Amino acid sequence: MRRILYTIGFSLVLGSSFSCTSSSSEDPLAALLTSPPVVSSVTPQIGTPAQNNTNAMYSATEVLIKGENFGVDTVIRFNEIVAAITLNLGTELYTKVPDGAYSGFITVSKSGGSCLPNTKTGVNCAGMEYFIDCYAATNKQYGSEIELKQGSSLSVEFDGQETKAFHTDTLLSSRNLTIGCESAVTVRVFDRSCKATDYVLQNDPIIPFPAGVATQFYITADSKTCSLVL
């Protein structure tokens, strides 16, 4: 009788030990698939969508994202815009800035994952800030950008027929840019996704700028001093 009880007890202990060992083991592949992605770097962190504006054509910036746990069903977004993945090496993702992208966040998410709007965090999601710069693609051919702040004015001298590059700060409300020159001017204004609108040979133009955006623009003028009021 003792031997029977001993055998039963030993079997229960052995079964319990085996059960604990099995439950504590973890499938590495399952862990990889369920672990959230990690973004360690984005290169470069400033770029442009493709620009096909009059007299100005620039390719979309190529972007390299490094990190881990990217998985095989990865989705890259620039804010809400999905970007095509040209290569996925597991710890490196290659993509290009998509049409319609604007400054905010570049994010990587996996199956069933998503980032909260206008953030780099969420479920099965990670990311970093990303900035759209329409002027950088030109290698700053017109020199350094001149900043025009809301509620302020500038007096700018043009030497010959010269083009200068400008940008505003982020406008708290929609405002009008008023340009006063003795001669007609040509103005190119970029929207937040680098699509350009040209105002050709305008006399003292008044141009609307949207709220919540730092607008980039060029002015071409003859040898005159022009006033800019925002």
PDB file of C-alpha atoms in Angstrom:
ATOM      1  CA  MET A   1       0.000   0.000   0.000  1.00  0.00           C
ATOM      2  CA  ARG A   2       2.837   2.398   0.858  1.00  0.00           C
ATOM      3  CA  ARG A   3       4.516   1.619  -2.456  1.00  0.00           C
ATOM      4  CA  ILE A   4       1.301   2.429  -4.356  1.00  0.00           C
ATOM      5  CA  LEU A   5       0.887   5.775  -2.558  1.00  0.00           C
ATOM      6  CA  TYR A   6       4.554   6.619  -3.119  1.00  0.00           C
ATOM      7  CA  THR A   7       4.223   5.859  -6.821  1.00  0.00           C
ATOM      8  CA  ILE A   8       1.124   8.021  -7.147  1.00  0.00           C
ATOM      9  CA  GLY A   9       2.761  10.892  -5.242  1.00  0.00           C
ATOM     10  CA  PHE A  10       5.925  10.725  -7.313  1.00  0.00           C
ATOM     11  CA  SER A  11       3.878  10.758 -10.502  1.00  0.00           C
ATOM     12  CA  LEU A  12       1.970  13.869  -9.390  1.00  0.00           C
ATOM     13  CA  VAL A  13       5.193  15.708  -8.508  1.00  0.00           C
ATOM     14  CA  LEU A  14       6.810  14.728 -11.791  1.00  0.00           C
ATOM     15  CA  GLY A  15       3.743  15.771 -13.755  1.00  0.00           C
ATOM     16  CA  SER A  16       3.600  19.078 -11.920  1.00  0.00           C
ATOM     17  CA  SER A  17       7.288  19.794 -12.609  1.00  0.00           C
ATOM     18  CA  PHE A  18       6.877  18.954 -16.276  1.00  0.00           C
ATOM     19  CA  SER A  19       3.832  21.189 -16.550  1.00  0.00           C
ATOM     20  CA  CYS A  20       5.673  24.155 -14.977  1.00  0.00           C
ATOM     21  CA  THR A  21       8.660  23.702 -17.253  1.00  0.00           C
ATOM     22  CA  SER A  22       6.475  23.606 -20.344  1.00  0.00           C
ATOM     23  CA  SER A  23       4.443  26.694 -19.402  1.00  0.00           C
ATOM     24  CA  SER A  24       7.527  28.779 -18.701  1.00  0.00           C
ATOM     25  CA  SER A  25       9.061  28.092 -22.098  1.00  0.00           C
ATOM     26  CA  GLU A  26       8.349  30.712 -24.773  1.00  0.00           C
ATOM     27  CA  ASP A  27       8.369  30.467 -28.547  1.00  0.00           C
ATOM     28  CA  PRO A  28      11.011  32.967 -29.761  1.00  0.00           C
ATOM     29  CA  LEU A  29       9.157  33.531 -33.040  1.00  0.00           C
ATOM     30  CA  ALA A  30       5.872  34.225 -31.220  1.00  0.00           C
ATOM     31  CA  ALA A  31       7.668  36.638 -28.899  1.00  0.00           C
ATOM     32  CA  LEU A  32       9.174  38.465 -31.884  1.00  0.00           C
ATOM     33  CA  LEU A  33       5.804  38.782 -33.586  1.00  0.00           C
ATOM     34  CA  THR A  34       4.040  40.097 -30.484  1.00  0.00           C
ATOM     35  CA  SER A  35       6.804  42.398 -29.184  1.00  0.00           C
ATOM     36  CA  PRO A  36       6.288  46.066 -30.089  1.00  0.00           C
ATOM     37  CA  PRO A  37       8.698  47.574 -32.622  1.00  0.00           C
ATOM     38  CA  VAL A  38      11.569  49.775 -31.454  1.00  0.00           C
ATOM     39  CA  VAL A  39      12.825  52.728 -33.532  1.00  0.00           C
ATOM     40  CA  SER A  40      16.372  53.752 -32.597  1.00  0.00           C
ATOM     41  CA  SER A  41      17.181  56.173 -35.434  1.00  0.00           C
ATOM     42  CA  VAL A  42      15.776  57.820 -38.572  1.00  0.00           C
ATOM     43  CA  THR A  43      18.206  59.073 -41.235  1.00  0.00           C
ATOM     44  CA  PRO A  44      17.741  61.755 -42.407  1.00  0.00           C
ATOM     45  CA  GLN A  45      15.146  63.267 -40.078  1.00  0.00           C
ATOM     46  CA  ILE A  46      14.454  66.114 -42.509  1.00  0.00           C
ATOM     47  CA  GLY A  47      13.281  65.533 -46.081  1.00  0.00           C
ATOM     48  CA  THR A  48      10.793  66.283 -48.829  1.00  0.00           C
ATOM     49  CA  PRO A  49       8.124  64.497 -50.854  1.00  0.00           C
ATOM     50  CA  ALA A  50       8.698  64.501 -54.612  1.00  0.00           C
ATOM     51  CA  GLN A  51       8.494  68.044 -55.931  1.00  0.00           C
ATOM     52  CA  ASN A  52       7.234  68.440 -59.485  1.00  0.00           C
ATOM     53  CA  ASN A  53       6.704  72.176 -59.485  1.00  0.00           C
ATOM     54  CA  THR A  54       7.255  74.459 -62.473  1.00  0.00           C
ATOM     55  CA  ASN A  55      11.024  74.717 -63.112  1.00  0.00           C
ATOM     56  CA  ALA A  56      11.722  72.630 -59.999  1.00  0.00           C
ATOM     57  CA  MET A  57      11.730  68.827 -59.890  1.00  0.00           C
ATOM     58  CA  TYR A  58      13.182  66.968 -56.909  1.00  0.00           C
ATOM     59  CA  SER A  59      12.961  63.308 -55.960  1.00  0.00           C
ATOM     60  CA  ALA A  60      11.423  62.147 -52.711  1.00  0.00           C
ATOM     61  CA  THR A  61      13.950  61.820 -49.890  1.00  0.00           C
ATOM     62  CA  GLU A  62      15.115  58.262 -49.170  1.00  0.00           C
ATOM     63  CA  VAL A  63      14.827  57.388 -45.469  1.00  0.00           C
ATOM     64  CA  LEU A  64      16.515  54.662 -43.394  1.00  0.00           C
ATOM     65  CA  ILE A  65      14.855  53.544 -40.151  1.00  0.00           C
ATOM     66  CA  LYS A  66      16.913  51.449 -37.736  1.00  0.00           C
ATOM     67  CA  GLY A  67      15.612  49.491 -34.756  1.00  0.00           C
ATOM     68  CA  GLU A  68      14.305  46.051 -33.879  1.00  0.00           C
ATOM     69  CA  ASN A  69      11.171  43.897 -33.737  1.00  0.00           C
ATOM     70  CA  PHE A  70       9.974  45.272 -37.081  1.00  0.00           C
ATOM     71  CA  GLY A  71       8.428  41.950 -38.121  1.00  0.00           C
ATOM     72  CA  VAL A  72       7.312  41.030 -41.623  1.00  0.00           C
ATOM     73  CA  ASP A  73       3.970  42.840 -41.775  1.00  0.00           C
ATOM     74  CA  THR A  74       5.419  46.263 -41.044  1.00  0.00           C
ATOM     75  CA  VAL A  75       3.613  49.507 -41.905  1.00  0.00           C
ATOM     76  CA  ILE A  76       5.444  52.852 -42.125  1.00  0.00           C
ATOM     77  CA  ARG A  77       3.447  56.053 -41.859  1.00  0.00           C
ATOM     78  CA  PHE A  78       4.291  59.731 -42.093  1.00  0.00           C
ATOM     79  CA  ASN A  79       1.504  60.885 -39.801  1.00  0.00           C
ATOM     80  CA  GLU A  80      -1.507  59.204 -41.470  1.00  0.00           C
ATOM     81  CA  ILE A  81       0.168  58.759 -44.898  1.00  0.00           C
ATOM     82  CA  VAL A  82       1.351  55.185 -45.572  1.00  0.00           C
ATOM     83  CA  ALA A  83       4.798  54.950 -47.194  1.00  0.00           C
ATOM     84  CA  ALA A  84       5.973  52.084 -49.384  1.00  0.00           C
ATOM     85  CA  ILE A  85       8.768  49.917 -47.950  1.00  0.00           C
ATOM     86  CA  THR A  86      11.531  49.376 -50.497  1.00  0.00           C
ATOM     87  CA  LEU A  87      13.510  46.980 -48.277  1.00  0.00           C
ATOM     88  CA  ASN A  88      12.972  45.298 -44.884  1.00  0.00           C
ATOM     89  CA  LEU A  89      16.093  43.757 -43.318  1.00  0.00           C
ATOM     90  CA  GLY A  90      14.497  43.077 -39.949  1.00  0.00           C
ATOM     91  CA  THR A  91      16.472  45.746 -38.115  1.00  0.00           C
ATOM     92  CA  GLU A  92      16.552  48.247 -41.003  1.00  0.00           C
ATOM     93  CA  LEU A  93      13.677  49.635 -43.060  1.00  0.00           C
ATOM     94  CA  TYR A  94      14.138  51.618 -46.274  1.00  0.00           C
ATOM     95  CA  THR A  95      11.427  53.930 -47.575  1.00  0.00           C
ATOM     96  CA  LYS A  96      10.818  57.297 -49.268  1.00  0.00           C
ATOM     97  CA  VAL A  97       8.858  60.336 -48.138  1.00  0.00           C
ATOM     98  CA  PRO A  98       5.404  59.827 -49.718  1.00  0.00           C
ATOM     99  CA  ASP A  99       3.324  62.407 -51.548  1.00  0.00           C
ATOM    100  CA  GLY A 100       1.226  64.419 -49.135  1.00  0.00           C
ATOM    101  CA  ALA A 101       3.595  63.956 -46.182  1.00  0.00           C
ATOM    102  CA  TYR A 102       3.987  66.879 -43.788  1.00  0.00           C
ATOM    103  CA  SER A 103       5.969  67.571 -40.628  1.00  0.00           C
ATOM    104  CA  GLY A 104       5.028  65.494 -37.600  1.00  0.00           C
ATOM    105  CA  PHE A 105       5.928  61.862 -36.935  1.00  0.00           C
ATOM    106  CA  ILE A 106       7.270  58.887 -38.850  1.00  0.00           C
ATOM    107  CA  THR A 107       5.991  55.658 -37.265  1.00  0.00           C
ATOM    108  CA  VAL A 108       6.449  51.914 -37.595  1.00  0.00           C
ATOM    109  CA  SER A 109       3.600  49.573 -36.620  1.00  0.00           C
ATOM    110  CA  LYS A 110       2.928  45.838 -36.829  1.00  0.00           C
ATOM    111  CA  SER A 111      -0.166  43.706 -37.381  1.00  0.00           C
ATOM    112  CA  GLY A 112      -3.023  44.929 -35.229  1.00  0.00           C
ATOM    113  CA  GLY A 113      -1.004  47.963 -34.172  1.00  0.00           C
ATOM    114  CA  SER A 114      -1.557  51.669 -34.632  1.00  0.00           C
ATOM    115  CA  CYS A 115      -0.266  54.971 -33.308  1.00  0.00           C
ATOM    116  CA  LEU A 116      -2.479  57.536 -31.669  1.00  0.00           C
ATOM    117  CA  PRO A 117      -3.154  60.463 -34.031  1.00  0.00           C
ATOM    118  CA  ASN A 118      -0.304  63.001 -34.203  1.00  0.00           C
ATOM    119  CA  THR A 119       1.894  60.945 -31.854  1.00  0.00           C
ATOM    120  CA  LYS A 120       4.656  58.345 -32.025  1.00  0.00           C
ATOM    121  CA  THR A 121       3.097  56.030 -29.413  1.00  0.00           C
ATOM    122  CA  GLY A 122       0.294  53.498 -29.424  1.00  0.00           C
ATOM    123  CA  VAL A 123      -0.274  49.747 -29.654  1.00  0.00           C
ATOM    124  CA  ASN A 124       2.527  47.818 -31.395  1.00  0.00           C
ATOM    125  CA  CYS A 125       3.859  51.123 -32.654  1.00  0.00           C
ATOM    126  CA  ALA A 126       6.966  53.308 -32.316  1.00  0.00           C
ATOM    127  CA  GLY A 127       8.353  56.344 -34.098  1.00  0.00           C
ATOM    128  CA  MET A 128      10.218  59.647 -34.129  1.00  0.00           C
ATOM    129  CA  GLU A 129       9.611  63.219 -35.188  1.00  0.00           C
ATOM    130  CA  TYR A 130      10.073  63.963 -38.898  1.00  0.00           C
ATOM    131  CA  PHE A 131      10.315  67.333 -40.593  1.00  0.00           C
ATOM    132  CA  ILE A 132       9.379  68.301 -44.138  1.00  0.00           C
ATOM    133  CA  ASP A 133      11.630  70.990 -45.633  1.00  0.00           C
ATOM    134  CA  CYS A 134      10.791  72.102 -49.166  1.00  0.00           C
ATOM    135  CA  TYR A 135      13.886  74.289 -49.504  1.00  0.00           C
ATOM    136  CA  ALA A 136      16.575  71.845 -48.325  1.00  0.00           C
ATOM    137  CA  ALA A 137      16.201  69.785 -51.535  1.00  0.00           C
ATOM    138  CA  THR A 138      17.633  72.704 -53.536  1.00  0.00           C
ATOM    139  CA  ASN A 139      20.889  72.672 -51.525  1.00  0.00           C
ATOM    140  CA  LYS A 140      19.810  76.138 -50.375  1.00  0.00           C
ATOM    141  CA  GLN A 141      20.568  77.657 -53.782  1.00  0.00           C
ATOM    142  CA  TYR A 142      19.238  81.063 -52.733  1.00  0.00           C
ATOM    143  CA  GLY A 143      21.246  81.280 -49.516  1.00  0.00           C
ATOM    144  CA  SER A 144      19.984  80.989 -45.978  1.00  0.00           C
ATOM    145  CA  GLU A 145      16.259  81.301 -45.398  1.00  0.00           C
ATOM    146  CA  ILE A 146      15.076  84.563 -43.883  1.00  0.00           C
ATOM    147  CA  GLU A 147      12.538  84.170 -41.080  1.00  0.00           C
ATOM    148  CA  LEU A 148       9.429  86.339 -41.022  1.00  0.00           C
ATOM    149  CA  LYS A 149       7.497  86.124 -37.764  1.00  0.00           C
ATOM    150  CA  GLN A 150       3.768  86.643 -37.446  1.00  0.00           C
ATOM    151  CA  GLY A 151       2.848  90.192 -36.581  1.00  0.00           C
ATOM    152  CA  SER A 152       6.201  91.531 -37.781  1.00  0.00           C
ATOM    153  CA  SER A 153       7.658  93.173 -40.889  1.00  0.00           C
ATOM    154  CA  LEU A 154      10.919  93.100 -42.847  1.00  0.00           C
ATOM    155  CA  SER A 155      12.682  95.408 -45.266  1.00  0.00           C
ATOM    156  CA  VAL A 156      14.654  93.350 -47.798  1.00  0.00           C
ATOM    157  CA  GLU A 157      16.983  94.642 -50.514  1.00  0.00           C
ATOM    158  CA  PHE A 158      17.251  92.770 -53.822  1.00  0.00           C
ATOM    159  CA  ASP A 159      20.384  93.108 -55.981  1.00  0.00           C
ATOM    160  CA  GLY A 160      19.536  92.834 -59.658  1.00  0.00           C
ATOM    161  CA  GLN A 161      16.946  90.219 -60.474  1.00  0.00           C
ATOM    162  CA  GLU A 162      17.442  88.138 -57.350  1.00  0.00           C
ATOM    163  CA  THR A 163      15.553  85.383 -55.586  1.00  0.00           C
ATOM    164  CA  LYS A 164      15.514  85.066 -51.813  1.00  0.00           C
ATOM    165  CA  ALA A 165      14.108  82.271 -49.658  1.00  0.00           C
ATOM    166  CA  PHE A 166      11.901  82.889 -46.629  1.00  0.00           C
ATOM    167  CA  HIS A 167       9.940  80.996 -44.009  1.00  0.00           C
ATOM    168  CA  THR A 168       7.469  82.023 -41.351  1.00  0.00           C
ATOM    169  CA  ASP A 169       7.265  80.726 -37.827  1.00  0.00           C
ATOM    170  CA  THR A 170       4.322  78.410 -37.074  1.00  0.00           C
ATOM    171  CA  LEU A 171       1.310  80.666 -37.392  1.00  0.00           C
ATOM    172  CA  LEU A 172      -1.193  80.658 -34.550  1.00  0.00           C
ATOM    173  CA  SER A 173      -3.912  81.893 -36.913  1.00  0.00           C
ATOM    174  CA  SER A 174      -4.288  82.389 -40.651  1.00  0.00           C
ATOM    175  CA  ARG A 175      -2.650  85.603 -41.825  1.00  0.00           C
ATOM    176  CA  ASN A 176      -1.945  87.532 -45.018  1.00  0.00           C
ATOM    177  CA  LEU A 177       1.539  88.201 -46.331  1.00  0.00           C
ATOM    178  CA  THR A 178       1.612  91.700 -47.813  1.00  0.00           C
ATOM    179  CA  ILE A 179       4.536  92.507 -50.124  1.00  0.00           C
ATOM    180  CA  GLY A 180       5.278  96.083 -51.137  1.00  0.00           C
ATOM    181  CA  CYS A 181       7.808  96.703 -53.943  1.00  0.00           C
ATOM    182  CA  GLU A 182       8.423  99.418 -56.529  1.00  0.00           C
ATOM    183  CA  SER A 183       8.456  96.716 -59.217  1.00  0.00           C
ATOM    184  CA  ALA A 184       6.427  93.590 -59.871  1.00  0.00           C
ATOM    185  CA  VAL A 185       7.536  90.482 -57.987  1.00  0.00           C
ATOM    186  CA  THR A 186       7.180  86.747 -58.494  1.00  0.00           C
ATOM    187  CA  VAL A 187       6.376  84.696 -55.408  1.00  0.00           C
ATOM    188  CA  ARG A 188       6.447  80.908 -55.004  1.00  0.00           C
ATOM    189  CA  VAL A 189       4.607  79.623 -51.925  1.00  0.00           C
ATOM    190  CA  PHE A 190       4.884  76.008 -50.726  1.00  0.00           C
ATOM    191  CA  ASP A 191       2.134  74.210 -48.875  1.00  0.00           C
ATOM    192  CA  ARG A 192       3.011  71.849 -46.004  1.00  0.00           C
ATOM    193  CA  SER A 193       3.605  68.981 -48.483  1.00  0.00           C
ATOM    194  CA  CYS A 194       5.829  71.062 -50.792  1.00  0.00           C
ATOM    195  CA  LYS A 195       3.303  71.685 -53.558  1.00  0.00           C
ATOM    196  CA  ALA A 196       4.000  75.152 -54.952  1.00  0.00           C
ATOM    197  CA  THR A 197       1.687  77.966 -55.995  1.00  0.00           C
ATOM    198  CA  ASP A 198       3.260  80.683 -58.138  1.00  0.00           C
ATOM    199  CA  TYR A 199       2.210  84.334 -58.163  1.00  0.00           C
ATOM    200  CA  VAL A 200       3.917  85.626 -61.321  1.00  0.00           C
ATOM    201  CA  LEU A 201       4.822  89.327 -61.790  1.00  0.00           C
ATOM    202  CA  GLN A 202       2.415  90.630 -59.187  1.00  0.00           C
ATOM    203  CA  ASN A 203       2.278  94.231 -58.015  1.00  0.00           C
ATOM    204  CA  ASP A 204       2.086  94.483 -54.224  1.00  0.00           C
ATOM    205  CA  PRO A 205       0.508  91.040 -53.793  1.00  0.00           C
ATOM    206  CA  ILE A 206      -1.413  89.978 -50.698  1.00  0.00           C
ATOM    207  CA  ILE A 207      -1.071  86.217 -50.160  1.00  0.00           C
ATOM    208  CA  PRO A 208      -2.989  84.152 -47.575  1.00  0.00           C
ATOM    209  CA  PHE A 209      -0.996  81.835 -45.277  1.00  0.00           C
ATOM    210  CA  PRO A 210      -2.669  79.037 -43.270  1.00  0.00           C
ATOM    211  CA  ALA A 211      -2.673  78.597 -39.495  1.00  0.00           C
ATOM    212  CA  GLY A 212      -0.643  75.908 -37.782  1.00  0.00           C
ATOM    213  CA  VAL A 213       2.054  75.793 -40.455  1.00  0.00           C
ATOM    214  CA  ALA A 214       5.502  77.333 -40.919  1.00  0.00           C
ATOM    215  CA  THR A 215       5.181  78.374 -44.568  1.00  0.00           C
ATOM    216  CA  GLN A 216       8.192  78.474 -46.908  1.00  0.00           C
ATOM    217  CA  PHE A 217       8.262  80.825 -49.901  1.00  0.00           C
ATOM    218  CA  TYR A 218      10.545  82.530 -52.461  1.00  0.00           C
ATOM    219  CA  ILE A 219      10.436  86.096 -53.711  1.00  0.00           C
ATOM    220  CA  THR A 220      12.065  87.203 -56.976  1.00  0.00           C
ATOM    221  CA  ALA A 221      12.457  90.947 -57.496  1.00  0.00           C
ATOM    222  CA  ASP A 222      14.582  93.506 -59.350  1.00  0.00           C
ATOM    223  CA  SER A 223      17.023  95.909 -57.702  1.00  0.00           C
ATOM    224  CA  LYS A 224      14.535  97.211 -55.203  1.00  0.00           C
ATOM    225  CA  THR A 225      13.890  97.275 -51.498  1.00  0.00           C
ATOM    226  CA  CYS A 226      10.728  95.401 -50.660  1.00  0.00           C
ATOM    227  CA  SER A 227       8.675  95.425 -47.478  1.00  0.00           C
ATOM    228  CA  LEU A 228       7.140  92.240 -46.115  1.00  0.00           C
ATOM    229  CA  VAL A 229       4.374  92.374 -43.538  1.00  0.00           C
ATOM    230  CA  LEU A 230       2.783  89.315 -41.940  1.00  0.00           C
TER     231      LEU A 230
END
